[in-house]
Amino acid sequence: MPRKKTPKSRKRLFRVAVMAAVRDPLTYGAPDSLEVWPGQRVTVPLGPRKVAGVVIEPVPQMIAGVEPRDILETLDSEPALSPELLTLGLWIAEYYLAPTGEVFRAMLPLGSNARRVWVLHLTDSGRERLEEIKSNLLAEIREGDESNLLAYIEAHPGAALETVRTKFSDPRRQIVTGAIKQGWITASSEERERRKVLAVKLASPPPDSAAAETRRPSAAARRILEALRDQHLARDHRQLLNSADATLGTLRGLERQGLVELFDSRTGLPREIDPPSEGAESAMSSEFPASLTLTTGQSSALEALCEQLAEGQFRAILLHGITGSGKTEIYLRLVAECLDRGKSALLLVPEIALTPLVRSQFIERFGGQVALLHSGLTDAERRQEWWRIWRGEARAVLGTRSAVFAPLSNLGLVIVDEEHEASYKQQETPRYHGRDVAVVRARLAKALLVLGSATPSLESYWNAQQGKYQLLTLTERVQGRRLAEVEIVDMRQEFRETHTQAPVSRRLHQEIEAQLRAGRQTMILLNRRGYSWFLLCRSCGEAVTCINCSISLTYHRGERRLICHYCGYATSIPAHCPVCGSEYLQYIGEGTEKIEEKLRELFPQARVERLDRDVAGRAGRYLRVLSDFRAGKIDILAGTQLIAKGHDFPGVTLVGVVSADMGLRLPDFRAAERTFQLLTQAAGRAGRGEMPGRVLVQTFYPEHYAIRLAADQNYPGFFSKEMGFRRMMHYPPTTALAHIIAQDETLERAAEIAHDLGQFITEAADERQIRMLGPNPAPLARIEKRYRIQILLKANSRTHLNRVLRHMADECDRRHIPPRSVMIDVDPASIM
């Protein structure tokens, strides 16, 4: 009787989001030797290379006639992403039309385990040459670079090019290149596992001193130990070895002797390496200083929020509180309530610069339960914090936009502070908005969502008006403090009376002098960094522009350079006009550097400092300036919007706003909203102590409703006025908007792509549902050497808009238009 054939076992199949420019997940098989789960990071083949990916879900059956390739390895023993975060990532990819793998790359701050390197192999001709050299009687030939190189590669086949270059002191590759030209060695590119980054600390407790003395560490070993005594912990062994002029072998030797301990930074450091701050134990409780008495408004808002938190269901709350109304204290108490209920909490802030200030308050209250996530951390620090959260060691997370992806379990509370800020919008793929992603994350987790602002975005306030969000308002400042009095200074009248264009008006000059006599502090806001806006030729009228972008270069006097604020290009100051050769060049406009210089000139007795991104980028300078200003060591602080957000300086009783109307000149439908928000926030910095505050707003457009209503601090009035404009022009929040940019290094190709996109949209879209503007040159027509043609889509239905955009993206794939040539920005924060 013939034996029955044993049925072939079905291969397990999984959808994997590969971290490459591939829009949709791909299907891979899983060998029996691998345990594969959704949420795990894996390595998969993609064409001739290996890439990282995230497993999405199992696939029920194989496609007929298709034999998928196998997953090569798993990178995590357990899933790095929870089902909640997987769902969130897929939503982002769908809503913002981003490649799925790129979304998960943004969600996982974990370095790839592989990198592409050039490797060397000896050829048959090379072996013959090596034998010929070995048989040569002349020692200088036998011991030359050529001989040593070939002998080394014979003994180390597949040696990395960078290793060989270092070993043979060949930075210009002359030795290796010569051997390749002779045909003695070959160079090829291949994927190799990335070496682990190790964290190093002194052994605890230290080994027996007598025993350690007999080991007599080498000079290099002593340098490593001395460096560790100074810094306690080295988070990257490569930096430690470089500074100590030592090798990995020396470090491993110290580990064997028990003098140091090594840890894999990728999987996180032991808890004892980063001990909680002093007072952490007491801060773990929900006790609060008795002196902090809440206002009636704060108490009512906190009570309502705690009731919503107790329900354990998704609720969205817009907390609209005037500047100085104590929103941060409500956040802190609400987080404490959440932690006491055994759940975790997430607080997002818009700027890295603000994080240390809020962090100090969080650490004081919650100690070691706090984790910090933002792009200012090193890779090792970011991985450490991420894994602390993943392991449940940190249940309160504070961070900027990307912290919305923190791997918190049992999430009960999500807070988005200053929810109106444009910095929550990612300007690179995936172009998500952190606030809107936070809404979806809270909904998935059935958590309480709190959006806080003194000047809410029109979208959030509109949602509150439509009943999608619950609105809570705080209308009084803490301790009964009054809002600052705002005075508008008409710079047109100033010019008519003085015939000068001084950045500091006579009225502002008078008020600053009064401040100095009274021993009080002043803040001067000018939302433009650098010294002058641009360098103009008075002969031909041309400004010196960036070679990569269609924008003038900004003069930075401190660096004595002209700098592009878009691509970073910098050049020296020309002696003659690059266009006509004239020597009549003039600096036009003023930035924060010039204002700082002018204030020092006008008030030589005052202590003046500046705070903008140029200053904040220097290590420790930002916090030092803020600390000195808070301590009263600075009389006048000039700066950009960095000084207008979230700060509480009781000694400030005067705020001056220079060029308040600058933002109104931008060709952007949000220009008035941004101006209103900035002026209102700046005005909120004055009068936060015992003395009342004053605000002087210098403008050439004193009648503009954004400036007038900001002076009155009348948000409802501004919302009503601005919504009239938005409805009439069909802009958000009553309309869904998408911004499409076709870009290429040649204008002709960019225009061709834009024309094809416009033609496709016209054919695919229902003109009753979608209105197309363009194609037209973008306001910034060239950025980073790429010409830009824009299309705006305004839709009555988000569903219809997403469908058209999805079909357009498919059409781009079909026509092999490179992903970099088409930028799709859903819900853009700007249309520049």
Short mmCIF file of N, CA, C and O in Angstrom, two decimals, residues 594-679:
data_model
loop_
_atom_site.label_atom_id
_atom_site.label_comp_id
_atom_site.label_asym_id
_atom_site.label_seq_id
_atom_site.Cartn_x
_atom_site.Cartn_y
_atom_site.Cartn_z
N LYS A 594 21.56 93.11 16.86
CA LYS A 594 21.62 94.57 16.73
C LYS A 594 20.86 95.25 17.87
O LYS A 594 21.30 96.28 18.38
N ILE A 595 19.72 94.68 18.26
CA ILE A 595 18.96 95.24 19.38
C ILE A 595 19.79 95.18 20.66
O ILE A 595 19.83 96.14 21.45
N GLU A 596 20.48 94.07 20.85
CA GLU A 596 21.34 93.95 22.04
C GLU A 596 22.40 95.04 22.04
O GLU A 596 22.64 95.71 23.07
N GLU A 597 23.05 95.23 20.89
CA GLU A 597 24.07 96.26 20.78
C GLU A 597 23.49 97.65 21.03
O GLU A 597 24.09 98.47 21.74
N LYS A 598 22.30 97.93 20.45
CA LYS A 598 21.67 99.23 20.61
C LYS A 598 21.30 99.50 22.06
O LYS A 598 21.48 100.62 22.57
N LEU A 599 20.80 98.48 22.76
CA LEU A 599 20.44 98.65 24.17
C LEU A 599 21.67 98.93 25.03
O LEU A 599 21.61 99.74 25.96
N ARG A 600 22.77 98.27 24.72
CA ARG A 600 24.02 98.52 25.47
C ARG A 600 24.49 99.96 25.24
O ARG A 600 25.03 100.61 26.13
N GLU A 601 24.28 100.44 24.01
CA GLU A 601 24.70 101.81 23.66
C GLU A 601 23.80 102.84 24.35
O GLU A 601 24.29 103.85 24.87
N LEU A 602 22.48 102.59 24.36
CA LEU A 602 21.54 103.55 24.95
C LEU A 602 21.57 103.56 26.46
O LEU A 602 21.34 104.59 27.09
N PHE A 603 21.84 102.36 27.05
CA PHE A 603 21.80 102.24 28.52
C PHE A 603 23.10 101.60 29.02
O PHE A 603 23.13 100.43 29.40
N PRO A 604 24.21 102.36 28.96
CA PRO A 604 25.52 101.79 29.31
C PRO A 604 25.59 101.30 30.75
O PRO A 604 26.43 100.44 31.07
N GLN A 605 24.73 101.82 31.62
CA GLN A 605 24.77 101.39 33.01
C GLN A 605 24.02 100.09 33.24
O GLN A 605 24.11 99.49 34.32
N ALA A 606 23.25 99.62 32.25
CA ALA A 606 22.40 98.44 32.41
C ALA A 606 23.17 97.16 32.08
O ALA A 606 24.10 97.16 31.26
N ARG A 607 22.73 96.09 32.71
CA ARG A 607 23.26 94.76 32.41
C ARG A 607 22.33 94.12 31.37
O ARG A 607 21.19 93.80 31.68
N VAL A 608 22.85 93.99 30.14
CA VAL A 608 22.03 93.55 29.00
C VAL A 608 22.51 92.19 28.52
O VAL A 608 23.72 91.95 28.39
N GLU A 609 21.56 91.28 28.25
CA GLU A 609 21.88 89.98 27.67
C GLU A 609 20.89 89.67 26.56
O GLU A 609 19.81 90.27 26.49
N ARG A 610 21.28 88.71 25.73
CA ARG A 610 20.45 88.30 24.60
C ARG A 610 20.17 86.81 24.69
O ARG A 610 21.01 86.03 25.13
N LEU A 611 18.97 86.40 24.25
CA LEU A 611 18.62 84.99 24.26
C LEU A 611 17.84 84.66 22.98
O LEU A 611 16.71 85.10 22.80
N ASP A 612 18.49 83.91 22.09
CA ASP A 612 17.85 83.42 20.87
C ASP A 612 18.46 82.06 20.56
O ASP A 612 19.20 81.51 21.37
N ARG A 613 18.15 81.50 19.42
CA ARG A 613 18.65 80.14 19.12
C ARG A 613 20.16 80.11 18.97
O ARG A 613 20.79 79.09 19.22
N ASP A 614 20.76 81.20 18.56
CA ASP A 614 22.22 81.23 18.46
C ASP A 614 22.85 81.11 19.84
O ASP A 614 23.86 80.44 20.02
N VAL A 615 22.26 81.77 20.83
CA VAL A 615 22.78 81.69 22.20
C VAL A 615 22.40 80.36 22.83
O VAL A 615 23.22 79.71 23.49
N ALA A 616 21.14 79.93 22.63
CA ALA A 616 20.66 78.70 23.25
C ALA A 616 21.42 77.47 22.76
O ALA A 616 21.47 76.46 23.43
N GLY A 617 22.01 77.57 21.55
CA GLY A 617 22.74 76.43 21.02
C GLY A 617 24.08 76.18 21.70
O GLY A 617 24.68 75.13 21.51
N ARG A 618 24.55 77.14 22.49
CA ARG A 618 25.82 76.95 23.19
C ARG A 618 25.57 76.25 24.51
O ARG A 618 24.68 76.62 25.27
N ALA A 619 26.34 75.21 24.76
CA ALA A 619 26.11 74.35 25.92
C ALA A 619 26.04 75.15 27.22
O ALA A 619 26.95 75.90 27.55
N GLY A 620 24.94 75.01 27.92
CA GLY A 620 24.79 75.62 29.24
C GLY A 620 24.46 77.09 29.24
O GLY A 620 24.07 77.64 30.27
N ARG A 621 24.59 77.78 28.10
CA ARG A 621 24.40 79.23 28.06
C ARG A 621 22.94 79.60 28.29
O ARG A 621 22.64 80.58 28.98
N TYR A 622 22.04 78.84 27.69
CA TYR A 622 20.61 79.15 27.80
C TYR A 622 20.17 79.16 29.26
O TYR A 622 19.57 80.13 29.74
N LEU A 623 20.48 78.09 29.98
CA LEU A 623 20.05 78.00 31.37
C LEU A 623 20.76 79.04 32.24
O LEU A 623 20.17 79.57 33.18
N ARG A 624 22.01 79.35 31.90
CA ARG A 624 22.73 80.34 32.70
C ARG A 624 22.10 81.72 32.56
O ARG A 624 21.92 82.45 33.55
N VAL A 625 21.73 82.09 31.32
CA VAL A 625 21.10 83.39 31.10
C VAL A 625 19.76 83.46 31.84
O VAL A 625 19.46 84.45 32.51
N LEU A 626 18.95 82.42 31.71
CA LEU A 626 17.66 82.41 32.40
C LEU A 626 17.84 82.47 33.91
O LEU A 626 17.10 83.17 34.61
N SER A 627 18.82 81.72 34.42
CA SER A 627 19.06 81.71 35.86
C SER A 627 19.50 83.09 36.35
O SER A 627 19.02 83.57 37.38
N ASP A 628 20.39 83.73 35.60
CA ASP A 628 20.86 85.06 35.98
C ASP A 628 19.73 86.09 35.92
O ASP A 628 19.63 86.98 36.77
N PHE A 629 18.87 85.95 34.92
CA PHE A 629 17.76 86.89 34.79
C PHE A 629 16.77 86.71 35.95
O PHE A 629 16.30 87.68 36.54
N ARG A 630 16.50 85.47 36.29
CA ARG A 630 15.58 85.20 37.40
C ARG A 630 16.17 85.72 38.71
O ARG A 630 15.43 86.18 39.60
N ALA A 631 17.50 85.64 38.85
CA ALA A 631 18.16 86.08 40.08
C ALA A 631 18.36 87.59 40.13
O ALA A 631 18.91 88.11 41.11
N GLY A 632 17.95 88.31 39.09
CA GLY A 632 18.07 89.76 39.09
C GLY A 632 19.44 90.26 38.68
O GLY A 632 19.74 91.45 38.85
N LYS A 633 20.29 89.39 38.10
CA LYS A 633 21.62 89.80 37.69
C LYS A 633 21.64 90.44 36.31
O LYS A 633 22.67 90.91 35.85
N ILE A 634 20.50 90.43 35.62
CA ILE A 634 20.36 91.04 34.29
C ILE A 634 19.22 92.04 34.36
O ILE A 634 18.14 91.73 34.87
N ASP A 635 19.45 93.23 33.82
CA ASP A 635 18.41 94.27 33.83
C ASP A 635 17.51 94.19 32.61
O ASP A 635 16.29 94.36 32.72
N ILE A 636 18.11 93.95 31.44
CA ILE A 636 17.35 93.92 30.19
C ILE A 636 17.69 92.63 29.46
O ILE A 636 18.87 92.36 29.19
N LEU A 637 16.67 91.84 29.12
CA LEU A 637 16.86 90.62 28.36
C LEU A 637 16.17 90.79 27.01
O LEU A 637 14.95 90.98 26.94
N ALA A 638 16.96 90.74 25.94
CA ALA A 638 16.42 90.85 24.59
C ALA A 638 16.45 89.47 23.96
O ALA A 638 17.37 88.68 24.19
N GLY A 639 15.44 89.16 23.14
CA GLY A 639 15.44 87.85 22.52
C GLY A 639 14.28 87.65 21.56
O GLY A 639 13.44 88.53 21.36
N THR A 640 14.27 86.46 20.98
CA THR A 640 13.22 86.06 20.06
C THR A 640 12.07 85.45 20.86
O THR A 640 11.99 85.61 22.08
N GLN A 641 11.22 84.68 20.17
CA GLN A 641 10.05 84.09 20.82
C GLN A 641 10.45 83.13 21.94
O GLN A 641 9.60 82.76 22.76
N LEU A 642 11.71 82.74 22.03
CA LEU A 642 12.16 81.88 23.13
C LEU A 642 11.88 82.52 24.49
O LEU A 642 11.65 81.80 25.48
N ILE A 643 11.92 83.85 24.57
CA ILE A 643 11.69 84.50 25.86
C ILE A 643 10.22 84.79 26.10
O ILE A 643 9.84 85.25 27.19
N ALA A 644 9.37 84.51 25.09
CA ALA A 644 7.95 84.87 25.21
C ALA A 644 7.09 83.71 25.68
O ALA A 644 5.89 83.87 25.87
N LYS A 645 7.70 82.53 25.84
CA LYS A 645 6.89 81.33 26.10
C LYS A 645 7.17 80.74 27.47
O LYS A 645 8.31 80.41 27.79
N GLY A 646 6.14 80.60 28.26
CA GLY A 646 6.17 79.75 29.44
C GLY A 646 7.03 80.20 30.60
O GLY A 646 7.08 79.50 31.61
N HIS A 647 7.73 81.32 30.51
CA HIS A 647 8.61 81.74 31.58
C HIS A 647 7.85 82.55 32.63
O HIS A 647 6.89 83.24 32.32
N ASP A 648 8.32 82.47 33.85
CA ASP A 648 7.70 83.19 34.96
C ASP A 648 8.79 83.96 35.70
O ASP A 648 9.51 83.39 36.51
N PHE A 649 8.94 85.25 35.37
CA PHE A 649 9.95 86.09 36.00
C PHE A 649 9.24 87.18 36.81
O PHE A 649 8.76 88.17 36.24
N PRO A 650 9.15 87.03 38.12
CA PRO A 650 8.42 88.00 38.94
C PRO A 650 8.96 89.41 38.87
O PRO A 650 8.22 90.37 39.09
N GLY A 651 10.26 89.58 38.52
CA GLY A 651 10.85 90.90 38.51
C GLY A 651 10.58 91.70 37.26
O GLY A 651 10.92 92.88 37.18
N VAL A 652 9.97 91.09 36.24
CA VAL A 652 9.72 91.79 34.97
C VAL A 652 8.43 92.59 35.05
O VAL A 652 7.36 92.03 35.26
N THR A 653 8.54 93.89 34.90
CA THR A 653 7.36 94.74 34.90
C THR A 653 7.19 95.51 33.59
O THR A 653 6.26 96.28 33.45
N LEU A 654 8.13 95.31 32.64
CA LEU A 654 8.00 95.95 31.33
C LEU A 654 8.41 94.97 30.24
O LEU A 654 9.47 94.34 30.33
N VAL A 655 7.57 94.85 29.22
CA VAL A 655 7.89 94.08 28.02
C VAL A 655 7.74 95.01 26.83
O VAL A 655 6.69 95.65 26.65
N GLY A 656 8.80 95.11 26.03
CA GLY A 656 8.73 95.90 24.80
C GLY A 656 8.78 94.97 23.60
O GLY A 656 9.62 94.07 23.55
N VAL A 657 7.88 95.16 22.65
CA VAL A 657 7.84 94.33 21.44
C VAL A 657 8.25 95.19 20.26
O VAL A 657 7.58 96.18 19.93
N VAL A 658 9.36 94.84 19.63
CA VAL A 658 9.90 95.57 18.49
C VAL A 658 9.45 94.87 17.20
O VAL A 658 9.47 93.64 17.12
N SER A 659 9.01 95.64 16.21
CA SER A 659 8.55 95.08 14.92
C SER A 659 7.48 94.03 15.16
O SER A 659 7.57 92.89 14.68
N ALA A 660 6.44 94.40 15.91
CA ALA A 660 5.38 93.46 16.26
C ALA A 660 4.64 92.95 15.04
O ALA A 660 4.05 91.87 15.07
N ASP A 661 4.66 93.71 13.94
CA ASP A 661 3.89 93.34 12.76
C ASP A 661 4.69 92.54 11.75
O ASP A 661 4.23 92.28 10.64
N MET A 662 5.91 92.12 12.11
CA MET A 662 6.79 91.43 11.15
C MET A 662 6.11 90.21 10.55
O MET A 662 6.15 89.96 9.34
N GLY A 663 5.43 89.41 11.39
CA GLY A 663 4.81 88.19 10.90
C GLY A 663 3.63 88.44 9.98
O GLY A 663 3.26 87.56 9.18
N LEU A 664 3.02 89.61 10.06
CA LEU A 664 1.85 89.90 9.24
C LEU A 664 2.21 90.02 7.77
O LEU A 664 1.34 89.97 6.90
N ARG A 665 3.48 90.21 7.46
CA ARG A 665 3.91 90.40 6.07
C ARG A 665 4.11 89.08 5.34
O ARG A 665 4.36 89.06 4.14
N LEU A 666 4.02 87.96 6.05
CA LEU A 666 4.26 86.67 5.42
C LEU A 666 3.04 86.22 4.62
O LEU A 666 1.91 86.41 5.06
N PRO A 667 3.26 85.60 3.45
CA PRO A 667 2.13 85.12 2.63
C PRO A 667 1.59 83.79 3.15
O PRO A 667 1.70 82.75 2.50
N ASP A 668 1.00 83.81 4.35
CA ASP A 668 0.53 82.60 4.99
C ASP A 668 -0.81 82.90 5.67
O ASP A 668 -0.96 83.92 6.35
N PHE A 669 -1.78 82.01 5.49
CA PHE A 669 -3.11 82.28 6.04
C PHE A 669 -3.12 82.29 7.57
O PHE A 669 -4.07 82.77 8.18
N ARG A 670 -2.08 81.77 8.22
CA ARG A 670 -2.00 81.79 9.68
C ARG A 670 -1.25 83.01 10.21
O ARG A 670 -0.98 83.09 11.41
N ALA A 671 -0.88 83.95 9.37
CA ALA A 671 -0.04 85.07 9.79
C ALA A 671 -0.69 85.87 10.93
O ALA A 671 -0.03 86.20 11.93
N ALA A 672 -1.97 86.19 10.80
CA ALA A 672 -2.63 86.97 11.85
C ALA A 672 -2.73 86.18 13.15
O ALA A 672 -2.52 86.72 14.24
N GLU A 673 -3.02 84.88 13.04
CA GLU A 673 -3.13 84.04 14.23
C GLU A 673 -1.79 83.97 14.97
O GLU A 673 -1.73 84.11 16.19
N ARG A 674 -0.70 83.79 14.22
CA ARG A 674 0.61 83.70 14.85
C ARG A 674 0.98 85.02 15.53
O ARG A 674 1.55 85.03 16.62
N THR A 675 0.67 86.13 14.87
CA THR A 675 0.98 87.44 15.45
C THR A 675 0.20 87.65 16.74
O THR A 675 0.76 88.10 17.75
N PHE A 676 -1.08 87.34 16.73
CA PHE A 676 -1.90 87.49 17.93
C PHE A 676 -1.35 86.63 19.07
O PHE A 676 -1.24 87.09 20.21
N GLN A 677 -1.01 85.39 18.76
CA GLN A 677 -0.51 84.48 19.80
C GLN A 677 0.80 84.98 20.39
O GLN A 677 0.99 84.99 21.61
N LEU A 678 1.72 85.42 19.52
CA LEU A 678 3.02 85.86 20.00
C LEU A 678 2.90 87.10 20.89
O LEU A 678 3.52 87.18 21.95
N LEU A 679 2.09 88.06 20.45
CA LEU A 679 1.93 89.29 21.23
C LEU A 679 1.25 89.01 22.56
O LEU A 679 1.63 89.56 23.60
#
